[in-house]
mmCIF file of C-alpha atoms in Angstrom:
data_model
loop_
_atom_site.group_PDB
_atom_site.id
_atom_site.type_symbol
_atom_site.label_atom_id
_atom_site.label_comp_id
_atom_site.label_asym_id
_atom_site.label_seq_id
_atom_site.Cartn_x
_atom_site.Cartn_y
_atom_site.Cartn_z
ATOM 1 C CA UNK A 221 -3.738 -16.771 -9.400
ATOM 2 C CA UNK A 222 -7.458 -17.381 -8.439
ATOM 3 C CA UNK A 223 -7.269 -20.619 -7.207
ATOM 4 C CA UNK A 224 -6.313 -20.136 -3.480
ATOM 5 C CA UNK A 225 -4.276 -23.591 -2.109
ATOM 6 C CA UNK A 226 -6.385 -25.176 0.727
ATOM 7 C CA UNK A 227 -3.940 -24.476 4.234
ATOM 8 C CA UNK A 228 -2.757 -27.112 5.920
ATOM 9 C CA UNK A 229 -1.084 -28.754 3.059
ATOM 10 C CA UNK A 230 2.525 -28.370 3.938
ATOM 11 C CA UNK A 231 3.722 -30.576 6.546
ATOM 12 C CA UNK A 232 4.062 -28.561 10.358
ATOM 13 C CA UNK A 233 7.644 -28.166 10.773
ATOM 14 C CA UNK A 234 7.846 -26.721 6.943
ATOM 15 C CA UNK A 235 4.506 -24.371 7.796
ATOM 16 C CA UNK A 236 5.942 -23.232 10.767
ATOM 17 C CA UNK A 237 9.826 -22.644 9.228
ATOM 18 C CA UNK A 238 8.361 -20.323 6.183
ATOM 19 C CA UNK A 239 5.774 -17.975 9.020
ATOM 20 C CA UNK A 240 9.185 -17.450 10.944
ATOM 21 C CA UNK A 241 11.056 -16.587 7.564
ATOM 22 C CA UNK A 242 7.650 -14.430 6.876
ATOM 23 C CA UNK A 243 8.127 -12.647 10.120
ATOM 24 C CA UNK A 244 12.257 -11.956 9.706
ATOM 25 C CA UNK A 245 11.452 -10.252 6.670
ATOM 26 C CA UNK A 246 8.155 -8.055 7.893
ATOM 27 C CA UNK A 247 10.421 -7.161 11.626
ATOM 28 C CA UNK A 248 14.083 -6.784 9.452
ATOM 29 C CA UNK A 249 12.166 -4.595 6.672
ATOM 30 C CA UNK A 250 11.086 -1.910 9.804
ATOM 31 C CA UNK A 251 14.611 -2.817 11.713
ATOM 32 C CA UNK A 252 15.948 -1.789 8.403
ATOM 33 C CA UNK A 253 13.909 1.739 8.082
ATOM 34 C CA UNK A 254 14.908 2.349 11.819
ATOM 35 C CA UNK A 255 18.050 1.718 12.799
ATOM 36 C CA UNK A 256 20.297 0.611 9.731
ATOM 37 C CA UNK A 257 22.462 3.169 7.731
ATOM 38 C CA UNK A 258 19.882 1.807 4.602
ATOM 39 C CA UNK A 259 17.195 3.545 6.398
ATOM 40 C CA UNK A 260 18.866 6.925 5.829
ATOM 41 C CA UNK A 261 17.494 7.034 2.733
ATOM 42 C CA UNK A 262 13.931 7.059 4.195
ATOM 43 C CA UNK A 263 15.075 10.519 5.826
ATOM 44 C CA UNK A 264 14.497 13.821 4.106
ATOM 45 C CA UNK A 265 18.155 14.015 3.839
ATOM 46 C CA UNK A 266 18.217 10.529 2.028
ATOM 47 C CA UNK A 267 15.106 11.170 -0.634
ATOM 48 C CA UNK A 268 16.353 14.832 -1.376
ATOM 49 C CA UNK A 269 20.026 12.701 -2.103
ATOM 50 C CA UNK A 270 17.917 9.879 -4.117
ATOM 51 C CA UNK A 271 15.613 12.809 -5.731
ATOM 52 C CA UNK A 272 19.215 14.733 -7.036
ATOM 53 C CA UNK A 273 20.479 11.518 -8.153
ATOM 54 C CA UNK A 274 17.697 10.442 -10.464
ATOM 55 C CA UNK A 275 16.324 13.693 -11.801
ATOM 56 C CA UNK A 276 17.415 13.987 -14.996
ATOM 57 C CA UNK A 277 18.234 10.105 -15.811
ATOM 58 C CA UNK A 278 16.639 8.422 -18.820
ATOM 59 C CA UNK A 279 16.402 5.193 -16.528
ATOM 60 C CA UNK A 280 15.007 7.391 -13.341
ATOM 61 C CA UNK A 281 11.280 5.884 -13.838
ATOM 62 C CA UNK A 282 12.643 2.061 -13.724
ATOM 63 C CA UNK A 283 15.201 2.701 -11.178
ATOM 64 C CA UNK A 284 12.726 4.575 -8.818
ATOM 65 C CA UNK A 285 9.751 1.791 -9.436
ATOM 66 C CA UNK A 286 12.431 -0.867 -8.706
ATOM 67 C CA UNK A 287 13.285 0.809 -5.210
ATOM 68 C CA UNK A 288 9.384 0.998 -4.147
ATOM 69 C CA UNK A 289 9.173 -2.492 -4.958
ATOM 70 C CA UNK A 290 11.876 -3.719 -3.465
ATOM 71 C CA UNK A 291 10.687 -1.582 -0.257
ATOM 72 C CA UNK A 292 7.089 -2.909 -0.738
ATOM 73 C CA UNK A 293 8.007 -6.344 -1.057
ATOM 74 C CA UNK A 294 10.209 -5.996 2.497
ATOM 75 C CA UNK A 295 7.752 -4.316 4.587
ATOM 76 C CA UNK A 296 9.791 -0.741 4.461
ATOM 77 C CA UNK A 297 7.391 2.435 4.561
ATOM 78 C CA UNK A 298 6.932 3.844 0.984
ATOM 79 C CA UNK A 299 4.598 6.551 1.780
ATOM 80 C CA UNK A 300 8.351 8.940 2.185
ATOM 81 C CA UNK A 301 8.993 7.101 -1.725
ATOM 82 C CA UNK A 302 5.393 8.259 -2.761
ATOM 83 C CA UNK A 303 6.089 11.678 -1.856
ATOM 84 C CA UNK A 304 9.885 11.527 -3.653
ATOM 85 C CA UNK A 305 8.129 10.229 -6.617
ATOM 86 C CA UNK A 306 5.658 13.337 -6.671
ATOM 87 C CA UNK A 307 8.772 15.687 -6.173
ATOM 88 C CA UNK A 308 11.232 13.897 -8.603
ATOM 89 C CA UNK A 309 8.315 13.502 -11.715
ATOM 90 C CA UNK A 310 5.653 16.165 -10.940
ATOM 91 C CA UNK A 311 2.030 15.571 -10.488
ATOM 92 C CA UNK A 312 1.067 14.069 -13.797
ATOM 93 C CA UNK A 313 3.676 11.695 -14.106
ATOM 94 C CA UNK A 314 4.327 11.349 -10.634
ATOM 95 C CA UNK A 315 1.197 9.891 -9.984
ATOM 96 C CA UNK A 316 1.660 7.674 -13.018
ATOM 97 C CA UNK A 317 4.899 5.941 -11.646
ATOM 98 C CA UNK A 318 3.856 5.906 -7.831
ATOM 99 C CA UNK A 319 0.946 3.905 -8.629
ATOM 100 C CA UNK A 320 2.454 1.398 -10.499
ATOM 101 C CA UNK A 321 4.981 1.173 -8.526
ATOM 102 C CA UNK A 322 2.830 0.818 -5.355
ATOM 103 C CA UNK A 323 0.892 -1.502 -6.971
ATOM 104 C CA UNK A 324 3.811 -4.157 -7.912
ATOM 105 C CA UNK A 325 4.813 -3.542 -4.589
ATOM 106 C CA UNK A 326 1.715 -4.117 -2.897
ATOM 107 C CA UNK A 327 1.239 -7.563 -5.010
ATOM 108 C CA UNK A 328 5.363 -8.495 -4.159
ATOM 109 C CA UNK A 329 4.464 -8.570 -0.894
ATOM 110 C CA UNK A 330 1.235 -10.088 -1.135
ATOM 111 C CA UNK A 331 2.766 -13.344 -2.871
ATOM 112 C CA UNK A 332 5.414 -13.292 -0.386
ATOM 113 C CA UNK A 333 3.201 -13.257 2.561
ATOM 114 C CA UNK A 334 0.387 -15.982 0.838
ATOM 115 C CA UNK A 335 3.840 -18.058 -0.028
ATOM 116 C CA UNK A 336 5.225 -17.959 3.221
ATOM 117 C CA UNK A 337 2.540 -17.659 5.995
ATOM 118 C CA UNK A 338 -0.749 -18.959 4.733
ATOM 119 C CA UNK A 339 -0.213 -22.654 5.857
ATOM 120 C CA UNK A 340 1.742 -21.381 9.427
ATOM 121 C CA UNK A 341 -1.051 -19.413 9.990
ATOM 122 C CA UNK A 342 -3.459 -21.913 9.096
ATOM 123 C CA UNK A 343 -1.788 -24.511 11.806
ATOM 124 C CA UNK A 344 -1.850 -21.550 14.531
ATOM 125 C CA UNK A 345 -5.218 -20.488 13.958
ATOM 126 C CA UNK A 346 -7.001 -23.513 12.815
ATOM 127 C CA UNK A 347 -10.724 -23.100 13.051
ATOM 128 C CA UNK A 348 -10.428 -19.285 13.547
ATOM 129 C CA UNK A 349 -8.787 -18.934 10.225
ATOM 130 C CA UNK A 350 -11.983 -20.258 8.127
ATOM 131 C CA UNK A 351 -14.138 -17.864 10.369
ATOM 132 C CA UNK A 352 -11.584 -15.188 8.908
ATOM 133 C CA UNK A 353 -11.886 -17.049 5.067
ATOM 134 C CA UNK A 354 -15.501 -16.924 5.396
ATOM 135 C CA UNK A 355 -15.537 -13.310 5.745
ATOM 136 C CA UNK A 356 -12.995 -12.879 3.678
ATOM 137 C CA UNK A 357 -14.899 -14.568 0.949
ATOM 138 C CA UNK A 358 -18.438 -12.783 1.153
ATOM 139 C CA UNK A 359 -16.613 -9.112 1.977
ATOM 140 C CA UNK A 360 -13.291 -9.345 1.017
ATOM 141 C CA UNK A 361 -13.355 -6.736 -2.244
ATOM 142 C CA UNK A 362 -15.325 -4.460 -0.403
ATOM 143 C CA UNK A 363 -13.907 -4.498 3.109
ATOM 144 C CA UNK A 364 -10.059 -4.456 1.380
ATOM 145 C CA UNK A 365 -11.356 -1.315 -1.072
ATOM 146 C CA UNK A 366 -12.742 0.327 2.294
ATOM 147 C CA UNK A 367 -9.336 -0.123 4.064
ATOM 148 C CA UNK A 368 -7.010 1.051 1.268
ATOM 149 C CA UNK A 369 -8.877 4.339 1.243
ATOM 150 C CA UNK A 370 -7.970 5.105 4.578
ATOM 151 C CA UNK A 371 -4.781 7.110 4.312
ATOM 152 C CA UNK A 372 -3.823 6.635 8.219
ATOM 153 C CA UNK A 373 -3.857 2.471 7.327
ATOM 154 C CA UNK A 374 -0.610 0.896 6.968
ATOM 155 C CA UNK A 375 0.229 0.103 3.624
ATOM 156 C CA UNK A 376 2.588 -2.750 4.341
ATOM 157 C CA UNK A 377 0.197 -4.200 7.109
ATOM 158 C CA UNK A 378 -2.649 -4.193 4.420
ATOM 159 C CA UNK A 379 -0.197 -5.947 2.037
ATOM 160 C CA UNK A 380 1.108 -8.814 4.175
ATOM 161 C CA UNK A 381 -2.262 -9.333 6.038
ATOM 162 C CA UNK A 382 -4.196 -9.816 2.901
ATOM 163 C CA UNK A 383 -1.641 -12.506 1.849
ATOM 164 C CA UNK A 384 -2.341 -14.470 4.613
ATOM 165 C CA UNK A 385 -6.116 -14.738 4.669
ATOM 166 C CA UNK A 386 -7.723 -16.807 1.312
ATOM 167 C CA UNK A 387 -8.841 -13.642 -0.847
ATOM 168 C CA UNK A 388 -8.042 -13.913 -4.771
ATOM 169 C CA UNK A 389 -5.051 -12.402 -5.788
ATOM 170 C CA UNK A 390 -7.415 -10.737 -8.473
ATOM 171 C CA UNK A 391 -9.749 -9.628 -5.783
ATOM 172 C CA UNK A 392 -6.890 -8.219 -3.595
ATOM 173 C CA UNK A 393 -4.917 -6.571 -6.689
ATOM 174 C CA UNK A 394 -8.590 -4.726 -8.264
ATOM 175 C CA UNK A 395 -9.082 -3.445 -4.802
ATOM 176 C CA UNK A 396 -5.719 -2.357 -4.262
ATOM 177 C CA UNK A 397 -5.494 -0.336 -7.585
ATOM 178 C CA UNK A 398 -9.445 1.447 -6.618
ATOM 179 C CA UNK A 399 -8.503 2.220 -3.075
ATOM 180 C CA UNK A 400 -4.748 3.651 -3.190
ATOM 181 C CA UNK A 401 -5.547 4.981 -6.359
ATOM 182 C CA UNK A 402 -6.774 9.093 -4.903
ATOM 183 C CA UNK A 403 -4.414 8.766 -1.899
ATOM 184 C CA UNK A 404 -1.476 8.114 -4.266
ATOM 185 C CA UNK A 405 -2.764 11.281 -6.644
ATOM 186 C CA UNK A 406 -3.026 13.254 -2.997
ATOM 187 C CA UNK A 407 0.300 12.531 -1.958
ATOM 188 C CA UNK A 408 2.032 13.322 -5.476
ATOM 189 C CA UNK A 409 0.179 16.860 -5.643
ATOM 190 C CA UNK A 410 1.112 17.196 -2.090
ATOM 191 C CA UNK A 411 4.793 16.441 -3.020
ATOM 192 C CA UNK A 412 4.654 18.011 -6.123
ATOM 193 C CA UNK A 413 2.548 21.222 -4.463
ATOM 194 C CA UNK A 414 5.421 21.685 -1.697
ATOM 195 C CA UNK A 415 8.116 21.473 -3.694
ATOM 196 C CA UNK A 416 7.167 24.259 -5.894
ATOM 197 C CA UNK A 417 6.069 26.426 -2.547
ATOM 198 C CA UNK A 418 10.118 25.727 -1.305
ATOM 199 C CA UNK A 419 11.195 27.100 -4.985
ATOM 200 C CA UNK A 420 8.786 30.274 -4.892
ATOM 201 C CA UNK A 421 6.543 31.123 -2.183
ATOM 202 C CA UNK A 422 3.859 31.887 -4.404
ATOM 203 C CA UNK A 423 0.073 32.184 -3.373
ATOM 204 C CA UNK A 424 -0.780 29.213 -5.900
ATOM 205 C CA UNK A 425 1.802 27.121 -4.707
ATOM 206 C CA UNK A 426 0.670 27.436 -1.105
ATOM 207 C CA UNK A 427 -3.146 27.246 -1.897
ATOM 208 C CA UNK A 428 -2.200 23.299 -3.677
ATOM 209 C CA UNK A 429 -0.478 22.289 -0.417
ATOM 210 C CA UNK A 430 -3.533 23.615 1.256
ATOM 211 C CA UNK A 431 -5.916 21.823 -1.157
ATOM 212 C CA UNK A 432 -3.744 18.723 -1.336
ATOM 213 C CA UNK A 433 -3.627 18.387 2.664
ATOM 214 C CA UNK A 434 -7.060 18.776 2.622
ATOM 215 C CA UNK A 435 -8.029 15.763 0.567
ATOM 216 C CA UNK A 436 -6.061 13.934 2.322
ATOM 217 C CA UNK A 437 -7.882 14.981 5.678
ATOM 218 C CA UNK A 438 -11.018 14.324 3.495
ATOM 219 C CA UNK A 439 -9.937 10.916 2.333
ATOM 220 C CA UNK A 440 -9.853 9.678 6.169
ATOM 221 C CA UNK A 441 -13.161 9.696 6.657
ATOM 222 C CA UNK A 442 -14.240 8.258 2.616
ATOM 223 C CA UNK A 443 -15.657 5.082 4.598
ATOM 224 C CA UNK A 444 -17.939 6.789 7.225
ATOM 225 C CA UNK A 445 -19.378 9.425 4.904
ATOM 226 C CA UNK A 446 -19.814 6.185 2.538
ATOM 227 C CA UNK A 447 -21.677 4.850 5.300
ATOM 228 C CA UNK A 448 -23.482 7.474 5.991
ATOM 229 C CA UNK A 449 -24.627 8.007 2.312
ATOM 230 C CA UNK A 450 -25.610 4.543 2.100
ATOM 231 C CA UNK A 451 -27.864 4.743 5.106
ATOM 232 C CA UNK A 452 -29.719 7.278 3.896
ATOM 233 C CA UNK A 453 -30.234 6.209 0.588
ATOM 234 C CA UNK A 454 -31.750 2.992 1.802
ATOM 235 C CA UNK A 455 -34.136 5.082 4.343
ATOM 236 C CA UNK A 456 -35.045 7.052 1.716
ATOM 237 C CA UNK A 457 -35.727 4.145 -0.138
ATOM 238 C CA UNK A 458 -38.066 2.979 2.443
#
């Protein structure tokens, strides 16, 4: 899984056949979401229907993993699945399940995307592309870690993009469990929080959607205070 294949290796027409098969599954997965009765279940109507189906099942964990996968590997928005999974299994275990199942997901589509576009890319781009694989190289835990923490940055655009430039699959999945790792806690208890305030109003219940809403304001701006803190550490250094 380390070794990245040198691009260029498939012959053009080949390449070029597996980018356009790359693309009908990244543009069908949102068509999908959009405008096909399948992307119901992306509605609140749908996940409260999906959330009273599962609760309660012995197999509910597997089943619900499966689905974010399956959505994950074909470019459909989980972040709506993230926030069933906080309201179907609480916050505890909800945050268990969402983040393996985001993970799986986010390496599905990964594979997919270094299986199907690397080498189309690599005859579109040509010269850019190692520009992009040098940077990739000397940055590419960091800058992927620094993304992923960023709640307002696609998921699914992270996924495929990553597959397509020449970082390690155990560079891209180590970042990937770091950096969605508090946003996927923040969304369960933000789930998990607003469920229990539509049960009961209560005061505690309201203060945790509150809190939860605010981490994930906070979250937005990890990088720049990051940054920041970095900056002046190394003044300070001075």
């Amino acid at each position: 899984m380390d070794d990245v294949t040198p691009p260029g290796h498939t012959s053009p027409p080949r390449a070029l056949t597996k980018l356009l098969l790359l693309t009908f599954i990244v543009v069908g997965g949102v068509t999908v979401a959009v405008f096909s009765p399948l992307g119901e279940m992306l509605s609140p109507q749908g996940v409260q229907g999906l959330i009273e189906d599962l609760r309660g099942s012995f197999w509910a964990p597997l089943l619900f993993i499966g689905l974010y996968v399956a959505a994950a590997a074909f470019a459909i928005p989980g972040t709506v699945l993230t926030l069933a999974g906080g309201a179907l299994f609480g916050l505890f275990w909800g945050s268990i399940v969402n983040t393996i199942a985001a993970n799986l997901g986010a390496s599905a589509a990964f594979l997919i995307s270094r299986l199907l576009g690397r080498d189309g890319i690599a005859r579109l781009a040509g010269k850019r592309l190692a520009r992009i694989d040098e940077a990739t190289t000397t940055h590419g835990f960091r800058g992927l870690l620094t993304l992923r923490l960023v709640p307002l940055v696609p998921f699914n655009a992270l996924n495929f993009g990553a597959g397509l430039t020449s970082i390690s699959w155990t560079t891209y999945a180590s970042a990937t469990v770091l950096g969605i790792l508090p946003g996927t806690v923040v969304y369960t208890m933000f789930a998990d929080a607003l469920l229990d305030g539509s049960r009961e109003a209560s005061a505690e219940a309201l203060l945790r959607v509150a809190v939860s809403g605010g981490l994930l304001l906070l979250l937005s701006f990890t990088p720049q205070i990051t940054k920041r803190v970095r900056a002046r550490t190394r003044r300070a250094a001075r």
